[in-house]
Amino acid sequence: MATEQQGGPKTAGQASVAPATGKLGVMVVGMGAVATTFIAGVEAVRRGLAKPIGSLTQMGTIRLGKRTDNNSPKIKDFAPIADLNDIVFTGWDIFEDNVYEAAAHAKVLDKETLDQLKPFLETIKPMPAVFDQFYVKRLNGTHVKKGKNKRDLADQVRADIQAFKKTVDRVVMIWCGSTEIFLEQTAVHKSIEAFEKGLETDDPGIAPSQIYAYAALSEGVPFANGAPNLTVDCPAMIELSKKNAAPICGKDFKTGQTFMKTILAPAFKARMLGVRGWFSTNILGNRDGEVLDDAQSFKTKEESKLGSLEYIFQPELYPDLYKDIYHKIRINYYPPRGDEKEAWDNIDIFGWLGYPMQIKIDFLCRDSILAAPIALDLVLFLDLAKRAPTLRSIGIQEWLSFYLKSPQTADGLYPEHDLFIQSMKLKNTLRHIMGAELITHLGLEYYD
Ligand SMILES: NC(=O)c1ccc[n+]([C@@H]2O[C@H](COP(=O)([O-])OP(=O)(O)OC[C@H]3O[C@@H](n4cnc5c(N)ncnc54)[C@H](O)[C@@H]3O)[C@@H](O)[C@H]2O)c1
């Protein structure tokens, strides 16, 4: 918990963020590579077997006051973030494998690590999922709920949430399931009323991810989306999120290639260097790669990955530098690589007097190793948002865009993709809810 000394002068806001007492239940939809790496990782950290590298909530600090104050507590000591020891996991999948078996299948973590965690991981068994192959063509699971319509399925998920709620103090849901086919908003997504009617009539515009999200938000449970699916990115869900004080954020974990893009593109723009083309390609061989090998799921991912450059470069403001960028993204399924993806970028830039230059990136990354700490932070920060009076009923938590390829914003606002602006926004939001002074980086006071 924050102290007067750490947080600087208190305001009314600070006193009113509720403490993180009791157990935090985390409901994970889809227990594949990311989810099992996340769950196994939390357990490994709890047992002191490894460090939570990549997690801002666990390792990050936040500067308070002036640079000369030397006051940079850990974020988790400044804001009342749930303790890892208080997290309890459950979830759903279309396959019956327990988390140990699913993690072994995903082949992200080595056998030695998994075997140490086996007794714990084996206890987490997925509940039957809401699934329809129409929305994920490459998967076919048997561990699936049956219902007379989508409303019935949503009610079954709500019953799962209600039962879990009896065993913990607070609940957050996170989608770590597959990428669904590309869906655009239709009339059914425009209001809660239209959506609920659509559940009754089995409207094809309602994908399984939206049935989970609807169930979560109806139960007042915050919802994070690790995939690029439409899910909560529509007026009906925003309305529900506000109505039931169940925070939501954007979608699609920002892990490898887009992470790099949202670091480099702002740098080129800050220096007024032009960009002619940006070609991005990937090879990956995990189940996610197999799902994305289907054109309709790839389209969903492509849309999410394409957005960042357009918004960062603002070609309408800088036509000489960014008007006609050729931006291309490819994802190729290549089984030998498993989760150890390779992401190449070729960037054609130009400088003074238009002279061309090239930059090449070859990121040999591990997809789920990058995604797991993001899943953890999103869950912990959404739980914090739910306890913060200034955040809980505003719906979209734009300050969490830091973690996401497709930030969600209020109507009429363009999304902020620049990683450093996102980081500043996140930390200032924490300062704000804890009643600490915001940091503008103006710094003139040091020269008085
Ligand atoms: N790893 C990364 O770096 C990264 C980055 C951004 C986004 N993502 C997204 O995160 C998601 C998970 O990635 P992954 O590598 O763990 O994939 P994965 O294929 O290993 O796991 C997905 C799991 O979801 C399950 N599933 C699918 N539909 C479901 C449903 N309706 N209900 C319950 N379970 C369902 C699948 O059976 C599978 O076990 C994907 O959508 C992926 O695009 C991953």
Coordinates of C-alpha atoms and ligand atoms in Angstrom, one line a residue:
M1 CA 0.0 0.0 0.0
A2 CA 1.1 3.6 -0.7
T3 CA 2.4 5.7 2.1
E4 CA 2.3 9.4 2.4
Q5 CA 6.1 9.4 1.8
Q6 CA 5.9 7.4 -1.4
G7 CA 2.9 9.0 -2.9
G8 CA 3.5 12.6 -2.1
P9 CA 0.5 14.7 -1.0
K10 CA -2.7 12.7 -0.8
T11 CA -5.9 13.7 -2.5
A12 CA -9.4 12.3 -2.1
G13 CA -8.7 9.8 -4.9
Q14 CA -5.8 8.1 -3.2
A15 CA -7.7 7.1 0.0
S16 CA -10.5 5.6 -2.0
V17 CA -8.7 2.9 -4.1
A18 CA -9.9 -0.2 -2.3
P19 CA -7.1 -2.5 -1.0
A20 CA -6.4 -5.8 -2.8
T21 CA -7.6 -8.0 0.1
G22 CA -8.4 -11.7 -0.4
K23 CA -8.1 -13.9 -3.5
L24 CA -8.1 -12.7 -7.1
G25 CA -9.7 -15.2 -9.4
V26 CA -8.3 -15.2 -12.9
M27 CA -10.5 -16.9 -15.5
V28 CA -8.5 -17.7 -18.7
V29 CA -10.4 -18.4 -21.9
G30 CA -8.2 -20.7 -24.0
M31 CA -5.5 -22.6 -22.3
G32 CA -2.9 -22.8 -25.0
A33 CA 0.7 -21.6 -25.3
V34 CA 0.2 -18.1 -23.9
A35 CA -2.1 -19.1 -21.1
T36 CA -0.1 -22.0 -19.9
T37 CA 3.2 -20.0 -20.0
F38 CA 1.4 -17.3 -18.0
I39 CA 0.0 -19.7 -15.4
A40 CA 3.2 -21.8 -15.0
G41 CA 5.2 -18.6 -14.9
V42 CA 3.2 -17.1 -12.0
E43 CA 3.6 -20.4 -10.1
A44 CA 7.4 -20.5 -10.8
V45 CA 7.7 -16.9 -9.5
R46 CA 5.6 -17.7 -6.4
R47 CA 7.9 -20.6 -5.6
G48 CA 11.0 -18.5 -6.1
L49 CA 12.2 -20.6 -9.1
A50 CA 12.3 -17.6 -11.5
K51 CA 12.0 -13.9 -11.8
P52 CA 8.9 -12.2 -13.4
I53 CA 10.9 -10.6 -16.2
G54 CA 8.9 -8.5 -18.6
S55 CA 6.2 -7.7 -16.0
L56 CA 5.9 -4.0 -15.2
T57 CA 3.6 -4.7 -12.2
Q58 CA 6.3 -7.0 -10.7
M59 CA 9.6 -5.3 -11.6
G60 CA 8.7 -1.8 -12.6
T61 CA 9.2 1.4 -10.6
I62 CA 7.5 4.7 -10.7
R63 CA 9.2 8.0 -10.1
L64 CA 7.4 10.3 -7.7
G65 CA 8.1 14.0 -7.2
K66 CA 11.2 15.7 -8.5
R67 CA 14.2 13.9 -10.0
T68 CA 16.2 15.2 -7.0
D69 CA 13.8 13.5 -4.6
N70 CA 15.2 10.1 -5.4
N71 CA 11.8 8.5 -4.8
S72 CA 11.0 5.7 -7.2
P73 CA 9.1 2.9 -5.4
K74 CA 8.1 -0.3 -7.1
I75 CA 4.8 0.0 -8.8
K76 CA 3.4 -2.8 -6.7
D77 CA 4.4 -1.1 -3.5
F78 CA 2.9 2.2 -4.7
A79 CA -0.5 1.1 -5.9
P80 CA -2.5 -1.7 -4.2
I81 CA -1.9 -4.4 -6.8
A82 CA -2.9 -8.0 -6.0
D83 CA -0.1 -10.2 -4.7
L84 CA 0.8 -13.1 -6.9
N85 CA 0.2 -15.4 -4.0
D86 CA -3.4 -14.4 -4.0
I87 CA -4.1 -15.4 -7.6
V88 CA -6.3 -18.4 -8.3
F89 CA -6.6 -19.7 -11.8
T90 CA -9.4 -21.4 -13.7
G91 CA -10.5 -21.3 -17.4
W92 CA -12.0 -22.9 -20.4
D93 CA -10.7 -24.7 -23.4
I94 CA -12.1 -26.8 -26.3
F95 CA -9.6 -29.6 -25.4
E96 CA -9.8 -31.4 -22.1
D97 CA -6.0 -31.3 -21.3
N98 CA -5.1 -30.0 -17.9
V99 CA -2.7 -27.1 -17.8
Y100 CA 0.3 -29.4 -17.4
E101 CA -0.6 -31.4 -20.4
A102 CA -1.4 -28.3 -22.5
A103 CA 1.9 -26.7 -21.5
A104 CA 3.8 -29.8 -22.5
H105 CA 2.0 -29.8 -25.8
A106 CA 2.8 -26.1 -26.4
K107 CA 6.5 -26.8 -25.8
V108 CA 7.3 -23.3 -24.6
L109 CA 8.7 -24.1 -21.2
D110 CA 11.3 -26.9 -20.8
K111 CA 10.4 -30.2 -19.3
E112 CA 12.5 -29.6 -16.1
T113 CA 10.6 -26.5 -15.3
L114 CA 7.2 -28.1 -16.1
D115 CA 8.0 -31.1 -14.0
Q116 CA 8.7 -29.0 -11.0
L117 CA 5.4 -27.4 -11.3
K118 CA 3.4 -30.5 -12.4
P119 CA 1.5 -31.2 -9.2
F120 CA 0.1 -27.6 -9.3
L121 CA -0.5 -27.4 -13.0
E122 CA -2.3 -30.7 -13.1
T123 CA -5.0 -29.4 -10.8
I124 CA -6.1 -26.8 -13.3
K125 CA -8.6 -28.4 -15.7
P126 CA -10.4 -26.4 -18.2
M127 CA -14.2 -26.1 -18.1
P128 CA -16.1 -27.0 -21.4
A129 CA -15.8 -24.1 -23.8
V130 CA -18.2 -22.1 -25.9
F131 CA -17.0 -22.9 -29.4
D132 CA -18.1 -22.9 -33.0
Q133 CA -15.8 -23.9 -35.8
F134 CA -17.4 -21.4 -38.1
Y135 CA -15.3 -18.8 -36.2
V136 CA -12.0 -20.7 -36.0
K137 CA -11.7 -22.9 -39.1
R138 CA -8.5 -24.8 -38.2
L139 CA -9.7 -26.0 -34.8
N140 CA -12.0 -28.8 -33.9
G141 CA -12.5 -29.5 -30.2
T142 CA -14.8 -31.8 -28.3
H143 CA -14.8 -30.2 -24.8
V144 CA -17.6 -27.9 -25.8
K145 CA -20.8 -26.7 -24.1
K146 CA -24.2 -27.4 -25.8
G147 CA -27.1 -25.0 -25.6
K148 CA -30.3 -24.2 -27.3
N149 CA -29.0 -20.8 -28.5
K150 CA -26.3 -18.3 -27.8
R151 CA -28.2 -16.9 -24.9
D152 CA -28.2 -20.3 -23.3
L153 CA -24.5 -20.6 -23.8
A154 CA -23.9 -17.1 -22.2
D155 CA -26.0 -18.2 -19.2
Q156 CA -23.8 -21.3 -18.8
V157 CA -20.7 -19.1 -18.8
R158 CA -22.3 -16.8 -16.3
A159 CA -23.1 -19.8 -14.1
D160 CA -19.4 -20.8 -14.3
I161 CA -18.4 -17.3 -13.2
Q162 CA -20.9 -17.3 -10.4
A163 CA -19.7 -20.6 -9.1
F164 CA -16.0 -19.4 -9.2
K165 CA -17.0 -16.2 -7.5
K166 CA -18.0 -18.2 -4.4
T167 CA -14.4 -19.4 -4.0
V168 CA -12.6 -16.1 -4.5
D169 CA -13.0 -12.4 -3.6
R170 CA -12.6 -10.7 -7.0
V171 CA -12.6 -12.0 -10.6
V172 CA -11.0 -10.9 -13.9
M173 CA -11.3 -12.7 -17.2
I174 CA -8.7 -12.7 -20.0
W175 CA -9.1 -14.1 -23.5
C176 CA -6.0 -16.1 -24.5
G177 CA -8.0 -18.1 -27.0
S178 CA -7.5 -18.3 -30.8
T179 CA -7.9 -15.6 -33.3
E180 CA -11.4 -15.8 -34.8
I181 CA -12.4 -14.9 -38.3
F182 CA -12.6 -11.3 -39.2
L183 CA -15.9 -9.8 -38.1
E184 CA -17.1 -6.2 -38.5
Q185 CA -19.6 -4.4 -36.4
T186 CA -23.2 -4.9 -37.4
A187 CA -26.5 -3.8 -36.0
V188 CA -26.4 -6.5 -33.4
H189 CA -23.3 -4.8 -31.8
K190 CA -24.8 -1.4 -31.5
S191 CA -26.6 -1.7 -28.1
I192 CA -27.0 -4.1 -25.2
E193 CA -30.6 -4.6 -26.2
A194 CA -29.7 -5.5 -29.8
F195 CA -27.0 -7.8 -28.6
E196 CA -29.3 -9.6 -26.2
K197 CA -31.8 -10.1 -28.9
G198 CA -29.0 -11.4 -31.1
L199 CA -28.1 -14.0 -28.4
E200 CA -31.7 -15.3 -28.6
T201 CA -31.8 -15.4 -32.4
D202 CA -28.3 -16.9 -32.8
D203 CA -27.1 -13.9 -34.8
P204 CA -24.0 -14.9 -36.8
G205 CA -22.3 -11.6 -35.9
I206 CA -21.9 -12.8 -32.3
A207 CA -18.7 -14.9 -32.0
P208 CA -17.8 -17.1 -29.1
S209 CA -15.4 -14.5 -27.7
Q210 CA -18.3 -12.1 -27.4
I211 CA -20.3 -14.7 -25.5
Y212 CA -17.6 -14.9 -22.9
A213 CA -17.2 -11.2 -22.8
Y214 CA -20.9 -10.6 -22.5
A215 CA -21.0 -13.1 -19.6
A216 CA -18.0 -11.4 -17.8
L217 CA -19.3 -7.9 -18.2
S218 CA -22.8 -8.9 -17.1
E219 CA -21.3 -10.3 -14.0
G220 CA -19.3 -7.1 -13.4
V221 CA -16.0 -8.9 -14.2
P222 CA -13.3 -6.9 -16.1
F223 CA -12.3 -8.4 -19.4
A224 CA -9.0 -8.3 -21.3
N225 CA -8.6 -9.5 -24.9
G226 CA -5.2 -11.0 -26.0
A227 CA -6.4 -11.7 -29.5
P228 CA -7.4 -9.3 -32.3
N229 CA -11.0 -10.4 -32.3
L230 CA -13.8 -7.8 -32.4
T231 CA -15.1 -9.0 -28.9
V232 CA -15.5 -5.9 -26.7
D233 CA -14.7 -3.4 -29.5
C234 CA -18.3 -2.3 -30.1
P235 CA -20.9 0.0 -28.5
A236 CA -22.9 -2.8 -26.8
M237 CA -19.9 -4.0 -24.8
I238 CA -18.7 -0.6 -23.9
E239 CA -22.2 0.2 -22.6
L240 CA -22.2 -3.0 -20.6
S241 CA -18.8 -2.3 -19.3
K242 CA -19.8 1.1 -18.0
K243 CA -23.1 -0.1 -16.7
N244 CA -21.6 -2.9 -14.6
A245 CA -18.3 -1.2 -13.6
A246 CA -16.4 -3.9 -15.4
P247 CA -13.3 -2.3 -17.1
I248 CA -12.2 -3.3 -20.6
C249 CA -9.2 -2.3 -22.7
G250 CA -8.0 -2.7 -26.3
K251 CA -7.0 -6.0 -27.9
D252 CA -4.2 -8.2 -29.2
F253 CA -1.0 -8.5 -27.0
K254 CA 1.7 -6.2 -28.3
T255 CA 4.6 -8.6 -28.1
G256 CA 7.1 -8.9 -31.0
Q257 CA 6.9 -7.2 -34.3
T258 CA 4.4 -4.5 -33.4
F259 CA 6.3 -3.8 -30.2
M260 CA 9.3 -3.0 -32.3
K261 CA 7.2 -0.9 -34.7
T262 CA 5.8 1.2 -32.0
I263 CA 9.3 1.9 -30.7
L264 CA 10.9 2.7 -34.0
A265 CA 8.2 4.6 -35.9
P266 CA 7.8 7.3 -33.2
A267 CA 11.6 7.7 -33.3
F268 CA 11.6 8.3 -37.1
K269 CA 8.7 10.7 -36.7
A270 CA 10.4 12.6 -33.8
R271 CA 13.5 13.1 -36.1
M272 CA 11.4 13.9 -39.2
L273 CA 12.9 11.0 -41.1
G274 CA 10.7 9.8 -44.0
V275 CA 9.5 6.2 -44.6
R276 CA 8.8 4.8 -48.0
G277 CA 8.0 1.2 -47.1
W278 CA 7.8 -1.2 -44.3
F279 CA 7.8 -4.9 -45.1
S280 CA 7.1 -7.3 -42.1
T281 CA 7.2 -11.0 -42.3
N282 CA 7.0 -13.8 -39.7
I283 CA 7.5 -17.5 -39.5
L284 CA 6.0 -19.4 -36.6
G285 CA 5.0 -23.0 -36.0
N286 CA 2.8 -23.1 -32.9
R287 CA -1.0 -23.6 -32.9
D288 CA -1.6 -19.9 -33.2
G289 CA 0.5 -20.0 -36.4
E290 CA -1.7 -22.9 -37.7
V291 CA -4.9 -20.9 -36.9
L292 CA -3.5 -17.8 -38.6
D293 CA -2.7 -19.9 -41.7
D294 CA -6.5 -19.7 -42.4
A295 CA -7.1 -16.6 -44.5
Q296 CA -10.1 -15.4 -42.4
S297 CA -8.3 -15.5 -39.1
F298 CA -5.2 -14.0 -40.7
K299 CA -7.3 -11.0 -41.9
T300 CA -8.3 -10.3 -38.3
K301 CA -4.6 -10.3 -37.3
E302 CA -3.5 -8.3 -40.3
E303 CA -6.0 -5.5 -39.5
S304 CA -4.7 -5.3 -36.0
K305 CA -1.1 -5.3 -37.0
L306 CA -1.6 -2.7 -39.8
G307 CA -3.1 0.0 -37.7
S308 CA -0.2 1.2 -35.7
L309 CA 1.9 2.9 -38.4
E310 CA -0.9 4.9 -40.0
Y311 CA -1.7 6.4 -36.6
I312 CA 1.9 7.0 -35.5
F313 CA 3.0 8.7 -38.7
Q314 CA 0.0 10.9 -39.2
P315 CA 0.5 11.2 -43.0
E316 CA -2.2 13.9 -43.1
L317 CA 0.2 16.1 -41.1
Y318 CA 3.4 15.0 -42.8
P319 CA 2.6 14.2 -46.4
D320 CA 6.2 14.7 -47.5
L321 CA 7.4 12.0 -45.2
Y322 CA 4.7 9.4 -44.8
K323 CA 2.0 9.9 -47.5
D324 CA 2.5 6.8 -49.6
I325 CA 4.1 4.2 -47.3
Y326 CA 3.9 0.7 -48.6
H327 CA 3.1 -1.4 -45.5
K328 CA 2.9 -5.1 -45.9
I329 CA 2.5 -7.9 -43.4
R330 CA 3.0 -11.6 -43.9
I331 CA 2.6 -14.5 -41.4
N332 CA 3.7 -17.9 -42.5
Y333 CA 3.0 -21.1 -40.7
Y334 CA 6.3 -23.0 -40.4
P335 CA 6.0 -25.9 -38.0
P336 CA 9.7 -26.5 -37.3
R337 CA 9.9 -23.3 -35.4
G338 CA 7.2 -24.0 -32.9
D339 CA 6.7 -21.0 -30.5
E340 CA 10.1 -19.6 -31.4
K341 CA 9.0 -17.2 -34.0
E342 CA 11.2 -15.2 -36.3
A343 CA 10.0 -11.8 -37.3
W344 CA 11.8 -9.8 -40.0
D345 CA 11.3 -6.2 -40.9
N346 CA 12.7 -4.3 -43.8
I347 CA 12.3 -0.6 -43.5
D348 CA 13.0 1.8 -46.4
I349 CA 13.6 5.2 -44.9
F350 CA 14.9 8.5 -46.3
G351 CA 16.7 11.4 -44.8
W352 CA 18.2 14.8 -45.7
L353 CA 17.4 15.8 -49.3
G354 CA 15.5 12.5 -49.8
Y355 CA 18.5 10.2 -49.7
P356 CA 17.4 6.6 -49.1
M357 CA 18.5 4.2 -46.3
Q358 CA 17.5 0.8 -45.1
I359 CA 17.0 -0.8 -41.7
K360 CA 16.7 -4.5 -41.2
I361 CA 15.4 -6.2 -38.0
D362 CA 15.5 -9.9 -37.3
F363 CA 13.8 -10.6 -34.1
L364 CA 14.2 -14.2 -33.0
C365 CA 11.6 -14.1 -30.3
R366 CA 9.6 -16.5 -28.2
D367 CA 6.0 -15.5 -28.7
S368 CA 4.6 -16.8 -25.4
I369 CA 7.5 -15.7 -23.3
L370 CA 6.8 -12.2 -24.5
A371 CA 3.0 -12.5 -24.1
A372 CA 2.9 -14.1 -20.6
P373 CA 4.0 -11.0 -18.6
I374 CA 1.5 -8.9 -20.6
A375 CA -1.3 -11.2 -19.6
L376 CA -0.3 -10.9 -16.0
D377 CA 0.0 -7.1 -16.0
L378 CA -3.4 -6.7 -17.8
V379 CA -5.1 -8.9 -15.3
L380 CA -3.6 -7.1 -12.3
F381 CA -4.2 -3.6 -13.7
L382 CA -7.8 -4.4 -14.7
D383 CA -8.4 -5.6 -11.1
L384 CA -6.8 -2.4 -9.8
A385 CA -9.0 -0.4 -12.2
K386 CA -12.1 -2.1 -10.8
R387 CA -11.1 -1.0 -7.3
A388 CA -10.3 2.6 -8.4
P389 CA -13.4 4.8 -8.1
T390 CA -12.2 7.1 -10.9
L391 CA -11.7 4.2 -13.3
R392 CA -14.1 1.5 -12.6
S393 CA -17.1 2.9 -14.4
I394 CA -15.5 4.6 -17.4
G395 CA -15.5 1.5 -19.5
I396 CA -12.4 1.6 -21.7
Q397 CA -9.0 1.8 -19.8
E398 CA -7.0 3.6 -22.5
W399 CA -4.0 3.7 -20.2
L400 CA -3.6 0.0 -20.8
S401 CA -3.0 0.5 -24.5
F402 CA 0.7 0.1 -23.7
Y403 CA 0.2 -3.6 -23.8
L404 CA -2.0 -3.9 -26.9
K405 CA -1.6 -3.8 -30.7
S406 CA -5.1 -2.3 -31.1
P407 CA -5.8 0.2 -28.4
Q408 CA -9.4 1.0 -27.8
T409 CA -10.5 4.6 -27.3
A410 CA -13.5 6.8 -26.7
D411 CA -15.5 7.7 -29.8
G412 CA -13.8 10.2 -32.1
L413 CA -10.3 9.8 -30.5
Y414 CA -7.5 8.3 -32.5
P415 CA -5.6 5.6 -30.7
E416 CA -2.2 6.4 -29.3
H417 CA 0.3 3.7 -30.5
D418 CA 3.6 5.4 -29.5
L419 CA 5.0 3.0 -26.8
F420 CA 6.6 5.9 -24.9
I421 CA 3.5 8.0 -24.8
Q422 CA 1.6 4.9 -23.7
S423 CA 4.1 4.2 -21.0
M424 CA 3.8 7.8 -19.7
K425 CA 0.0 7.6 -19.8
L426 CA 0.0 4.4 -17.8
K427 CA 2.3 5.8 -15.1
N428 CA 0.5 9.1 -14.9
T429 CA -2.8 7.2 -14.5
L430 CA -1.3 5.3 -11.6
R431 CA -0.1 8.6 -10.1
H432 CA -3.5 10.1 -10.6
I433 CA -5.5 7.3 -9.0
M434 CA -3.1 7.3 -6.0
G435 CA -3.2 11.1 -5.6
A436 CA 0.4 11.7 -6.5
E437 CA 1.5 14.6 -8.6
L438 CA 1.6 14.0 -12.4
I439 CA 5.0 14.2 -14.1
T440 CA 5.1 16.3 -17.2
H441 CA 8.9 16.1 -17.8
L442 CA 9.0 19.9 -18.2
G443 CA 11.8 20.2 -15.6
L444 CA 12.2 24.0 -15.6
E445 CA 12.1 24.0 -11.8
Y446 CA 15.7 22.6 -11.7
Y447 CA 17.0 25.8 -13.4
D448 CA 15.2 28.4 -11.2
Ligands
LIG1 N1 2.0 -15.2 -28.3 C1 2.0 -14.0 -28.7 O1 3.0 -13.3 -28.9 C2 0.7 -13.4 -29.1 C3 0.7 -12.0 -29.4 C4 -0.5 -11.4 -29.7 C5 -1.7 -12.1 -29.7 N2 -1.7 -13.4 -29.4 C6 -3.0 -14.1 -29.5 O2 -3.2 -14.8 -28.3 C7 -4.0 -15.9 -28.6 C8 -3.4 -17.2 -27.9 O3 -2.2 -17.5 -28.5 P1 -1.5 -18.9 -28.3 O4 -0.2 -18.9 -28.9 O5 -1.6 -19.2 -26.8 O6 -2.5 -19.8 -29.1 P2 -2.8 -21.4 -28.8 O7 -3.4 -21.9 -30.1 O8 -1.7 -22.1 -28.3 O9 -3.9 -21.3 -27.7 C9 -5.2 -20.9 -27.9 C10 -6.1 -21.8 -27.2 O10 -7.5 -21.3 -27.2 C11 -8.3 -22.4 -27.3 N3 -9.6 -21.9 -27.9 C12 -9.9 -21.5 -29.1 N4 -11.2 -21.1 -29.1 C13 -11.7 -21.2 -27.9 C14 -12.9 -20.9 -27.3 N5 -13.9 -20.4 -28.1 N6 -13.1 -21.2 -26.0 C15 -12.1 -21.7 -25.3 N7 -10.9 -22.0 -25.8 C16 -10.7 -21.7 -27.1 C17 -7.6 -23.4 -28.2 O11 -8.1 -24.7 -28.1 C18 -6.2 -23.2 -27.7 O12 -5.9 -24.1 -26.7 C19 -4.1 -16.0 -30.1 O13 -5.3 -15.4 -30.5 C20 -3.0 -15.2 -30.5 O14 -3.2 -14.6 -31.8 C21 -0.5 -14.1 -29.1

